[in-house]
Coordinates of N, CA and C and ligand atoms in Angstrom, one line a residue:
M1 N 79.2 79.1 89.7 CA 78.7 80.0 90.7 C 77.9 81.2 90.1
G2 N 77.1 81.9 90.9 CA 76.4 83.0 90.5 C 77.3 84.2 90.3
I3 N 76.7 85.4 90.6 CA 77.4 86.6 90.4 C 78.5 86.9 91.5
R4 N 78.3 86.2 92.6 CA 79.3 86.4 93.7 C 80.4 85.4 93.6
R5 N 81.6 85.9 93.5 CA 82.7 84.9 93.3 C 83.4 84.7 94.7
L6 N 83.8 83.4 94.8 CA 84.6 83.1 96.1 C 86.0 82.9 95.8
G7 N 86.9 83.7 96.4 CA 88.3 83.5 96.4 C 88.7 82.8 97.7
V8 N 89.3 81.7 97.7 CA 89.7 81.0 98.9 C 91.2 81.4 99.2
N9 N 91.4 81.9 100.3 CA 92.8 82.3 100.8 C 93.4 81.1 101.4
I10 N 94.5 80.6 100.8 CA 95.1 79.3 101.3 C 96.3 79.5 102.2
D11 N 96.5 80.8 102.6 CA 97.7 81.0 103.5 C 97.7 80.2 104.8
H12 N 96.4 79.9 105.3 CA 96.4 79.2 106.6 C 96.8 77.8 106.5
V13 N 96.7 77.2 105.3 CA 97.2 75.8 105.1 C 98.7 75.9 105.2
A14 N 99.3 76.9 104.6 CA 100.7 77.1 104.6 C 101.2 77.4 106.0
T15 N 100.4 78.1 106.8 CA 100.8 78.4 108.2 C 100.9 77.1 109.0
L16 N 100.0 76.2 108.8 CA 100.1 74.9 109.5 C 101.3 74.1 109.1
R17 N 101.6 74.1 107.8 CA 102.8 73.5 107.3 C 104.1 74.1 108.0
Q18 N 104.1 75.4 108.0 CA 105.3 76.1 108.5 C 105.6 75.9 110.0
T19 N 104.5 75.5 110.7 CA 104.8 75.3 112.1 C 105.7 74.2 112.4
R20 N 105.9 73.3 111.4 CA 106.8 72.1 111.5 C 107.9 72.2 110.4
R21 N 107.8 73.1 109.5 CA 108.7 73.2 108.3 C 108.7 71.9 107.6
K22 N 107.6 71.2 107.4 CA 107.5 70.0 106.7 C 106.9 70.3 105.3
L23 N 106.7 69.2 104.6 CA 106.1 69.4 103.2 C 104.6 69.4 103.2
Y24 N 104.0 69.1 104.3 CA 102.5 69.1 104.4 C 102.0 69.8 105.6
P25 N 100.7 70.3 105.5 CA 99.8 70.2 104.3 C 100.3 71.2 103.3
D26 N 100.1 70.8 102.0 CA 100.6 71.6 100.9 C 99.5 72.6 100.4
P27 N 99.8 73.9 100.5 CA 98.8 74.8 100.0 C 98.5 74.7 98.5
V28 N 99.4 74.1 97.8 CA 99.2 73.9 96.3 C 98.1 72.8 96.1
A29 N 98.3 71.7 96.8 CA 97.3 70.7 96.8 C 95.9 71.2 97.3
A30 N 96.0 72.0 98.3 CA 94.7 72.6 98.9 C 94.0 73.4 97.8
A31 N 94.8 74.2 97.0 CA 94.2 75.0 96.0 C 93.4 74.2 95.0
S32 N 93.9 73.0 94.6 CA 93.2 72.2 93.7 C 91.9 71.7 94.3
V33 N 91.9 71.3 95.6 CA 90.7 70.9 96.2 C 89.7 72.0 96.2
C34 N 90.1 73.2 96.5 CA 89.2 74.4 96.6 C 88.6 74.6 95.2
E35 N 89.4 74.5 94.2 CA 88.8 74.7 92.8 C 87.8 73.7 92.5
R36 N 88.1 72.4 92.8 CA 87.2 71.3 92.5 C 85.9 71.5 93.3
A37 N 86.0 72.2 94.4 CA 84.8 72.4 95.3 C 84.0 73.6 94.9
G38 N 84.5 74.4 93.9 CA 83.7 75.5 93.4 C 84.3 76.9 93.6
A39 N 85.5 76.9 94.2 CA 86.1 78.3 94.3 C 86.4 78.9 92.9
D40 N 86.2 80.2 92.9 CA 86.4 80.9 91.6 C 87.8 81.5 91.5
Q41 N 88.5 81.5 92.6 CA 89.8 82.1 92.6 C 90.6 81.6 93.8
I42 N 91.9 81.5 93.6 CA 92.8 81.2 94.7 C 93.6 82.5 95.1
T43 N 93.5 82.8 96.4 CA 94.2 84.0 96.9 C 95.3 83.6 97.8
C44 N 96.5 84.2 97.7 CA 97.5 83.9 98.7 C 98.3 85.2 98.9
H45 N 99.0 85.3 100.0 CA 99.7 86.5 100.4 C 101.2 86.1 100.6
L46 N 102.0 86.5 99.7 CA 103.5 86.3 99.9 C 104.0 87.4 100.7
R47 N 104.3 87.1 102.0 CA 104.7 88.2 102.9 C 106.2 88.3 102.8
E48 N 106.7 89.5 103.1 CA 108.1 89.7 103.1 C 108.8 88.7 104.1
D49 N 108.2 88.4 105.2 CA 108.9 87.5 106.1 C 108.7 86.0 105.8
R50 N 107.9 85.7 104.7 CA 107.6 84.4 104.3 C 107.1 83.5 105.4
R51 N 106.2 84.1 106.2 CA 105.8 83.3 107.4 C 104.8 82.1 107.0
H52 N 104.2 82.3 105.9 CA 103.3 81.1 105.4 C 103.6 80.7 104.0
I53 N 103.1 81.5 103.0 CA 103.3 81.1 101.6 C 104.8 81.3 101.3
Q54 N 105.4 80.4 100.6 CA 106.8 80.4 100.1 C 106.8 80.7 98.6
D55 N 108.0 81.1 98.2 CA 108.2 81.4 96.7 C 107.8 80.2 95.9
R56 N 108.2 79.0 96.4 CA 107.9 77.8 95.7 C 106.4 77.6 95.5
D57 N 105.7 77.9 96.6 CA 104.2 77.7 96.5 C 103.6 78.6 95.4
L58 N 104.1 79.8 95.3 CA 103.6 80.8 94.4 C 103.9 80.3 92.9
R59 N 105.1 79.9 92.7 CA 105.4 79.4 91.4 C 104.6 78.2 91.0
L60 N 104.4 77.2 91.9 CA 103.6 76.1 91.6 C 102.1 76.4 91.4
L61 N 101.7 77.4 92.2 CA 100.3 77.8 92.1 C 100.0 78.4 90.7
R62 N 101.0 79.2 90.2 CA 100.8 79.8 88.9 C 100.7 78.7 87.8
S63 N 101.4 77.6 88.0 CA 101.3 76.6 86.9 C 100.1 75.6 87.2
T64 N 99.5 75.6 88.3 CA 98.4 74.6 88.6 C 97.0 75.3 88.7
V65 N 96.9 76.5 89.1 CA 95.6 77.1 89.3 C 94.9 77.3 88.0
A66 N 93.7 76.7 87.9 CA 93.0 76.8 86.6 C 92.0 77.9 86.6
T67 N 91.7 78.5 87.8 CA 90.7 79.6 87.8 C 91.4 80.9 87.7
R68 N 91.6 81.6 88.8 CA 92.3 82.9 88.8 C 93.2 82.9 90.0
L69 N 94.4 83.4 89.9 CA 95.3 83.5 91.0 C 95.4 85.0 91.4
N70 N 95.1 85.2 92.6 CA 95.1 86.6 93.2 C 96.2 86.7 94.2
L71 N 97.3 87.4 93.9 CA 98.4 87.6 94.8 C 98.3 88.8 95.6
E72 N 98.2 88.6 97.0 CA 98.2 89.8 97.9 C 99.7 90.1 98.2
M73 N 100.1 91.3 98.1 CA 101.5 91.6 98.4 C 101.6 93.1 98.8
A74 N 102.7 93.4 99.4 CA 103.1 94.8 99.7 C 103.6 95.5 98.5
A75 N 103.5 96.8 98.5 CA 104.0 97.6 97.3 C 105.5 97.8 97.5
T76 N 106.3 96.8 97.3 CA 107.8 96.9 97.4 C 108.4 96.5 96.0
Q77 N 109.6 96.9 95.8 CA 110.3 96.5 94.6 C 110.5 95.0 94.5
E78 N 110.8 94.4 95.6 CA 111.0 92.9 95.6 C 109.7 92.2 95.1
M79 N 108.6 92.7 95.7 CA 107.3 92.0 95.3 C 107.0 92.3 93.8
L80 N 107.3 93.5 93.4 CA 107.0 93.9 92.0 C 107.8 92.9 91.1
K81 N 109.0 92.6 91.4 CA 109.8 91.7 90.6 C 109.1 90.3 90.6
T82 N 108.7 89.9 91.8 CA 108.0 88.6 91.9 C 106.8 88.6 91.0
A83 N 106.0 89.6 91.1 CA 104.8 89.7 90.3 C 105.1 89.6 88.8
Y84 N 106.2 90.3 88.4 CA 106.6 90.2 87.0 C 107.0 88.8 86.6
D85 N 107.7 88.1 87.5 CA 108.1 86.8 87.2 C 107.0 85.8 87.1
V86 N 106.0 85.9 88.1 CA 105.0 84.9 88.3 C 103.8 85.2 87.5
K87 N 103.5 86.5 87.2 CA 102.3 86.9 86.5 C 101.0 86.3 87.0
P88 N 100.6 86.7 88.2 CA 99.3 86.3 88.7 C 98.2 87.0 87.9
D89 N 97.0 86.5 88.0 CA 95.9 87.2 87.2 C 95.6 88.6 87.8
M90 N 95.8 88.6 89.1 CA 95.5 89.9 89.8 C 96.5 90.1 91.0
V91 N 96.8 91.3 91.2 CA 97.6 91.6 92.5 C 96.7 92.5 93.3
T92 N 96.6 92.2 94.6 CA 95.9 93.0 95.6 C 97.0 93.6 96.5
L93 N 97.1 94.9 96.4 CA 98.1 95.5 97.3 C 97.6 95.7 98.7
V94 N 98.4 95.2 99.7 CA 98.0 95.3 101.1 C 99.1 95.9 101.9
P95 N 98.8 96.5 103.0 CA 99.8 97.0 103.9 C 100.4 95.9 104.6
E96 N 101.6 96.0 105.0 CA 102.3 94.9 105.7 C 103.2 95.4 106.8
R97 N 102.9 94.9 108.0 CA 103.8 95.2 109.1 C 104.3 93.9 109.7
R98 N 105.6 93.8 110.0 CA 106.1 92.5 110.5 C 105.5 92.0 111.7
E99 N 105.2 92.9 112.7 CA 104.7 92.5 114.0 C 103.2 92.1 114.0
E100 N 102.5 92.3 112.9 CA 101.1 92.1 112.9 C 100.8 90.6 112.8
L101 N 99.6 90.2 113.4 CA 99.2 88.8 113.3 C 98.7 88.5 111.9
T102 N 97.9 89.5 111.4 CA 97.4 89.3 110.1 C 97.2 90.8 109.5
T103 N 96.7 90.9 108.3 CA 96.6 92.3 107.8 C 95.6 93.1 108.5
E104 N 96.1 94.0 109.3 CA 95.2 94.6 110.4 C 94.4 95.8 109.9
G105 N 94.8 96.4 108.8 CA 94.0 97.6 108.3 C 94.2 97.7 106.9
G106 N 93.4 98.6 106.2 CA 93.6 98.8 104.8 C 94.8 99.7 104.5
L107 N 95.1 99.8 103.2 CA 96.1 100.7 102.7 C 95.7 102.1 102.9
D108 N 96.7 103.0 103.2 CA 96.3 104.4 103.3 C 96.7 105.0 101.9
V109 N 95.7 104.9 101.0 CA 95.9 105.3 99.6 C 95.9 106.9 99.6
T110 N 95.1 107.5 100.4 CA 95.1 109.0 100.3 C 96.4 109.6 100.5
H111 N 97.3 109.0 101.4 CA 98.6 109.7 101.7 C 99.7 109.1 100.8
H112 N 99.4 108.1 100.0 CA 100.5 107.6 99.2 C 100.1 107.5 97.7
K113 N 99.4 108.5 97.3 CA 98.8 108.4 95.9 C 99.8 108.3 94.8
D114 N 100.9 109.1 94.9 CA 101.8 109.2 93.7 C 102.6 107.9 93.6
G115 N 103.1 107.4 94.7 CA 103.9 106.1 94.7 C 103.0 105.0 94.3
L116 N 101.8 104.9 94.8 CA 100.9 103.8 94.5 C 100.5 103.8 93.0
K117 N 100.2 105.0 92.5 CA 99.8 105.1 91.1 C 100.9 104.6 90.2
K118 N 102.1 104.9 90.5 CA 103.2 104.4 89.6 C 103.3 102.9 89.8
F119 N 103.2 102.4 91.0 CA 103.2 101.0 91.2 C 102.1 100.2 90.5
L120 N 100.9 100.8 90.5 CA 99.8 100.1 89.8 C 100.1 100.1 88.3
Q121 N 100.6 101.2 87.8 CA 100.9 101.3 86.4 C 101.9 100.2 86.0
S122 N 102.9 100.0 86.8 CA 103.9 99.0 86.5 C 103.2 97.6 86.4
L123 N 102.3 97.3 87.3 CA 101.5 96.1 87.2 C 100.7 96.0 86.0
K124 N 100.0 97.1 85.7 CA 99.1 97.1 84.5 C 99.9 96.9 83.2
D125 N 101.1 97.5 83.2 CA 102.0 97.3 82.0 C 102.3 95.8 81.8
A126 N 102.3 95.0 82.9 CA 102.6 93.6 82.7 C 101.2 92.8 82.6
D127 N 100.2 93.5 82.3 CA 98.8 92.9 82.1 C 98.3 92.2 83.3
I128 N 98.6 92.7 84.5 CA 98.1 92.2 85.8 C 97.0 93.1 86.3
E129 N 95.9 92.5 86.6 CA 94.8 93.3 87.1 C 95.2 93.8 88.5
T130 N 94.7 95.0 88.9 CA 95.1 95.6 90.1 C 94.0 95.9 91.1
S131 N 94.2 95.6 92.3 CA 93.2 95.9 93.4 C 93.9 96.4 94.6
L132 N 93.2 97.3 95.3 CA 93.8 97.8 96.6 C 92.9 97.4 97.8
F133 N 93.5 96.9 98.8 CA 92.8 96.5 100.0 C 92.7 97.7 100.9
I134 N 91.5 98.2 101.0 CA 91.3 99.5 101.8 C 90.2 99.3 102.8
D135 N 90.2 100.2 103.8 CA 89.1 100.3 104.7 C 87.9 100.8 104.0
P136 N 86.7 100.5 104.5 CA 85.5 101.0 103.8 C 85.3 102.5 104.2
D137 N 86.1 103.3 103.5 CA 86.1 104.8 103.8 C 86.0 105.5 102.5
L138 N 85.2 106.5 102.4 CA 84.9 107.1 101.1 C 86.1 107.8 100.5
D139 N 86.9 108.4 101.4 CA 88.1 109.1 100.9 C 89.1 108.1 100.3
Q140 N 89.2 106.9 100.9 CA 90.1 105.9 100.3 C 89.6 105.4 99.0
V141 N 88.2 105.2 98.9 CA 87.6 104.8 97.7 C 87.9 105.8 96.6
R142 N 87.7 107.1 96.9 CA 88.0 108.1 95.8 C 89.4 108.1 95.4
A143 N 90.3 108.0 96.4 CA 91.7 108.0 96.1 C 92.1 106.8 95.2
A144 N 91.5 105.6 95.5 CA 91.8 104.4 94.7 C 91.3 104.7 93.3
H145 N 90.2 105.3 93.1 CA 89.7 105.7 91.7 C 90.7 106.7 91.1
R146 N 91.1 107.6 91.8 CA 92.0 108.7 91.2 C 93.3 108.1 90.7
I147 N 93.8 107.1 91.4 CA 95.1 106.6 91.0 C 94.9 105.4 90.0
E148 N 93.6 105.2 89.6 CA 93.3 104.3 88.5 C 93.5 102.8 88.8
A149 N 93.2 102.5 90.1 CA 93.1 101.1 90.4 C 91.9 100.5 89.7
Q150 N 91.9 99.2 89.4 CA 90.8 98.6 88.7 C 89.8 98.0 89.6
A151 N 90.2 97.7 90.9 CA 89.3 97.1 91.8 C 89.7 97.6 93.2
V152 N 88.8 97.4 94.2 CA 89.1 97.6 95.6 C 88.6 96.4 96.3
E153 N 89.3 96.0 97.4 CA 88.8 95.0 98.3 C 88.6 95.7 99.6
L154 N 87.3 95.7 100.1 CA 87.0 96.4 101.3 C 87.3 95.5 102.5
H155 N 88.0 96.1 103.5 CA 88.4 95.4 104.7 C 87.2 95.2 105.6
T156 N 86.8 93.9 105.8 CA 85.6 93.7 106.6 C 85.9 93.4 108.1
G157 N 87.2 93.6 108.5 CA 87.6 93.2 109.8 C 86.8 93.9 110.9
K158 N 86.6 95.2 110.8 CA 85.9 95.9 111.8 C 84.4 95.5 111.9
F159 N 83.8 95.2 110.8 CA 82.4 94.6 110.8 C 82.4 93.3 111.5
C160 N 83.4 92.4 111.2 CA 83.4 91.1 111.8 C 83.7 91.2 113.3
D161 N 84.5 92.2 113.8 CA 84.8 92.3 115.2 C 83.8 93.1 116.0
A162 N 82.8 93.7 115.3 CA 81.9 94.6 115.9 C 81.2 94.0 117.1
R163 N 81.0 94.7 118.2 CA 80.3 94.2 119.3 C 78.9 94.9 119.4
G164 N 77.9 94.1 119.5 CA 76.6 94.6 119.6 C 76.0 95.1 118.3
D165 N 74.6 95.2 118.3 CA 73.9 95.4 117.0 C 74.2 96.8 116.4
A166 N 74.3 97.8 117.3 CA 74.5 99.2 116.8 C 75.8 99.3 116.1
E167 N 76.9 98.8 116.7 CA 78.2 98.8 116.1 C 78.2 98.0 114.8
R168 N 77.6 96.9 114.8 CA 77.6 96.0 113.6 C 76.9 96.7 112.5
R169 N 75.7 97.3 112.8 CA 74.9 98.0 111.8 C 75.7 99.2 111.2
A170 N 76.4 99.9 112.1 CA 77.2 101.0 111.6 C 78.3 100.6 110.6
E171 N 79.0 99.5 111.0 CA 80.1 99.0 110.1 C 79.5 98.4 108.8
L172 N 78.4 97.8 108.9 CA 77.7 97.3 107.7 C 77.4 98.5 106.8
Q173 N 76.9 99.5 107.4 CA 76.5 100.7 106.5 C 77.8 101.3 105.9
R174 N 78.9 101.3 106.6 CA 80.1 101.9 106.0 C 80.5 101.0 104.8
L175 N 80.4 99.7 105.0 CA 80.7 98.8 103.8 C 79.8 99.0 102.7
A176 N 78.5 99.2 103.0 CA 77.5 99.4 101.9 C 77.8 100.7 101.2
D177 N 78.1 101.7 101.9 CA 78.3 103.1 101.3 C 79.6 103.0 100.5
A178 N 80.6 102.4 101.0 CA 81.9 102.3 100.3 C 81.7 101.5 99.0
A179 N 81.0 100.4 99.1 CA 80.8 99.5 97.9 C 80.0 100.3 96.9
M180 N 79.0 101.0 97.3 CA 78.2 101.7 96.3 C 79.0 102.8 95.6
A181 N 79.8 103.6 96.4 CA 80.6 104.6 95.8 C 81.7 104.1 94.9
A182 N 82.3 102.9 95.3 CA 83.3 102.4 94.4 C 82.7 101.9 93.1
A183 N 81.6 101.2 93.2 CA 80.9 100.7 91.9 C 80.5 101.9 91.0
K184 N 80.0 103.0 91.6 CA 79.6 104.1 90.8 C 80.8 104.7 90.1
L185 N 82.0 104.6 90.7 CA 83.2 105.1 90.0 C 83.8 104.1 89.1
G186 N 83.2 103.0 88.9 CA 83.6 102.0 87.9 C 84.6 101.0 88.5
L187 N 84.8 101.0 89.8 CA 85.7 100.0 90.4 C 85.0 98.7 90.6
K188 N 85.7 97.6 90.4 CA 85.1 96.3 90.9 C 85.3 96.2 92.4
V189 N 84.3 95.6 93.0 CA 84.3 95.6 94.5 C 84.4 94.2 95.0
A190 N 85.4 93.9 95.9 CA 85.6 92.7 96.6 C 85.5 93.0 98.1
A191 N 85.4 92.0 98.9 CA 85.5 92.2 100.4 C 86.2 91.0 101.0
G192 N 86.8 91.3 102.1 CA 87.4 90.2 102.8 C 88.0 90.5 104.1
H193 N 88.3 89.6 104.9 CA 89.0 89.6 106.2 C 88.0 89.3 107.4
G194 N 88.2 88.1 108.0 CA 87.4 87.8 109.2 C 86.0 87.2 108.8
L195 N 85.8 86.9 107.6 CA 84.5 86.4 107.2 C 84.3 85.0 107.5
N196 N 83.1 84.6 107.9 CA 82.9 83.1 108.1 C 81.5 82.8 107.8
Y197 N 81.1 81.6 108.2 CA 79.7 81.1 107.8 C 78.6 81.8 108.5
H198 N 78.9 82.4 109.7 CA 77.9 83.1 110.4 C 77.8 84.6 110.0
N199 N 78.8 85.2 109.7 CA 78.7 86.7 109.4 C 78.6 87.1 108.0
I200 N 78.8 86.1 107.1 CA 78.7 86.5 105.6 C 77.3 86.9 105.2
G201 N 76.3 86.3 105.8 CA 74.9 86.5 105.3 C 74.6 88.0 105.4
A202 N 75.1 88.8 106.3 CA 74.8 90.2 106.5 C 75.3 91.0 105.3
L203 N 76.3 90.5 104.6 CA 76.9 91.3 103.5 C 76.2 91.0 102.2
L204 N 75.6 89.9 102.1 CA 75.1 89.5 100.8 C 74.1 90.4 100.2
P205 N 73.3 91.2 101.0 CA 72.4 92.2 100.4 C 73.1 93.3 99.7
I206 N 74.4 93.5 99.9 CA 75.1 94.6 99.3 C 75.5 94.2 97.8
P207 N 74.7 94.6 96.9 CA 74.8 94.1 95.5 C 76.1 94.4 94.8
E208 N 76.8 95.4 95.2 CA 78.0 95.8 94.5 C 79.2 94.9 94.8
I209 N 79.1 94.1 95.9 CA 80.3 93.2 96.3 C 80.2 92.0 95.4
E210 N 81.1 91.9 94.5 CA 81.1 90.7 93.5 C 82.0 89.6 94.0
E211 N 82.9 89.9 94.9 CA 83.9 88.8 95.2 C 84.2 88.9 96.7
Y212 N 84.3 87.7 97.3 CA 84.7 87.5 98.7 C 86.0 86.7 98.7
N213 N 87.0 87.2 99.5 CA 88.2 86.4 99.7 C 88.2 86.0 101.2
I214 N 88.1 84.7 101.3 CA 87.9 84.1 102.7 C 89.0 83.0 102.9
G215 N 89.7 83.1 104.1 CA 90.7 82.1 104.4 C 90.4 81.4 105.7
H216 N 90.7 82.1 106.8 CA 90.7 81.5 108.1 C 89.4 80.8 108.4
G217 N 88.2 81.4 108.1 CA 87.0 80.7 108.4 C 86.8 79.4 107.7
I218 N 87.2 79.4 106.4 CA 87.0 78.2 105.6 C 88.0 77.1 106.1
V219 N 89.3 77.5 106.3 CA 90.3 76.5 106.8 C 89.9 75.9 108.2
A220 N 89.4 76.8 109.0 CA 89.0 76.4 110.4 C 87.8 75.4 110.3
H221 N 86.9 75.6 109.4 CA 85.7 74.7 109.2 C 86.3 73.4 108.6
A222 N 87.3 73.5 107.8 CA 87.8 72.3 107.1 C 88.4 71.3 108.1
V223 N 88.9 71.8 109.2 CA 89.4 70.9 110.3 C 88.4 69.9 110.7
F224 N 87.1 70.3 110.7 CA 86.0 69.4 111.1 C 85.4 68.7 110.0
V225 N 85.2 69.3 108.8 CA 84.4 68.7 107.8 C 85.2 68.4 106.5
G226 N 86.5 68.7 106.5 CA 87.3 68.5 105.3 C 87.2 69.8 104.4
L227 N 88.3 70.0 103.6 CA 88.4 71.2 102.8 C 87.3 71.3 101.7
E228 N 87.1 70.2 101.1 CA 86.1 70.2 99.9 C 84.7 70.7 100.4
R229 N 84.3 70.0 101.5 CA 83.0 70.3 102.1 C 83.0 71.8 102.6
A230 N 84.0 72.2 103.2 CA 84.1 73.6 103.8 C 83.9 74.6 102.6
V231 N 84.6 74.4 101.5 CA 84.4 75.3 100.4 C 83.0 75.2 99.8
R232 N 82.5 74.0 99.6 CA 81.1 73.8 99.1 C 80.1 74.6 100.0
D233 N 80.3 74.4 101.3 CA 79.4 75.1 102.2 C 79.4 76.6 102.0
M234 N 80.6 77.2 101.8 CA 80.6 78.6 101.6 C 80.1 79.0 100.2
V235 N 80.3 78.2 99.2 CA 79.8 78.5 97.9 C 78.2 78.5 98.0
A236 N 77.7 77.5 98.7 CA 76.2 77.5 98.9 C 75.7 78.7 99.5
L237 N 76.4 79.3 100.5 CA 75.9 80.5 101.1 C 76.0 81.7 100.2
L238 N 77.0 81.7 99.4 CA 77.2 82.8 98.4 C 76.2 82.8 97.3
C239 N 75.8 81.6 97.0 CA 74.8 81.4 95.9 C 73.3 81.6 96.4
A240 N 73.1 81.7 97.7 CA 71.7 81.7 98.2 C 71.1 83.0 97.8
Ligands
LIG1 N1 91.7 89.6 101.9 C1 92.9 90.1 102.2 C2 93.4 91.3 101.4 C3 93.6 89.6 103.3 O1 94.8 90.2 103.6 C4 93.2 88.5 104.0 C5 94.0 88.0 105.1 O2 95.2 87.4 104.7 C6 92.0 87.9 103.6 C7 91.3 88.5 102.6 C8 91.4 86.7 104.3 O3 91.2 87.0 105.6 P1 90.7 85.8 106.5 O4 91.8 84.8 106.6 O5 90.4 86.4 107.8 O6 89.4 85.2 105.9

């Protein structure tokens, strides 16, 4: 692929499996298909409530993913221990609330600088690259830089949910401004949440965004066209 990397979030395959507590569909097998179809990274979120990805999935993914494994997790001691055991290539810290349907907002880095800085240092000590999932907000970007995160992932949910042109343009501008500020500070910039084949095009002109993590849109498309084709279709858009 070109300069834009695609991380495929496979949580939704695990969600389907967990509805029946069966062995299939297996997110580990899905990850291999995604890689074969051109994904540059496999992303998964091990939630405290284990509602989709299980510990077993993560262990197997570590030994089968040939590209990069990006683990999304909350900044808790239990998850730090898991990260130390599994050694993903990257950890993306995300906020987590039990009652939420999905990750609903970015991390509040500005109000938790000291704790998060220590947490990031523990990950870096284990040679794990660190990223923070934040809203496209300049204060959050600056705080992420101040606590020495290596990357940020900008939450695209508000942009994806925007109603009407004016709101969509405003959200797009926030993403563009946050991406530019982050890159100027030396942070790698990723984006994700709610992205699909229709809305991704608007983000592509933002040159600082090097990586997209996309789950629901790809797995939903895969229901109709198969996972391999669904990933290829997204890779083609990112390469355009
Ligand atoms: N990036 C992060 C940090 C996320 O928490 C999620 C949702 O789990 C995604 C990307 C993927 O979002 P979606 O499934 O809406 O594409």
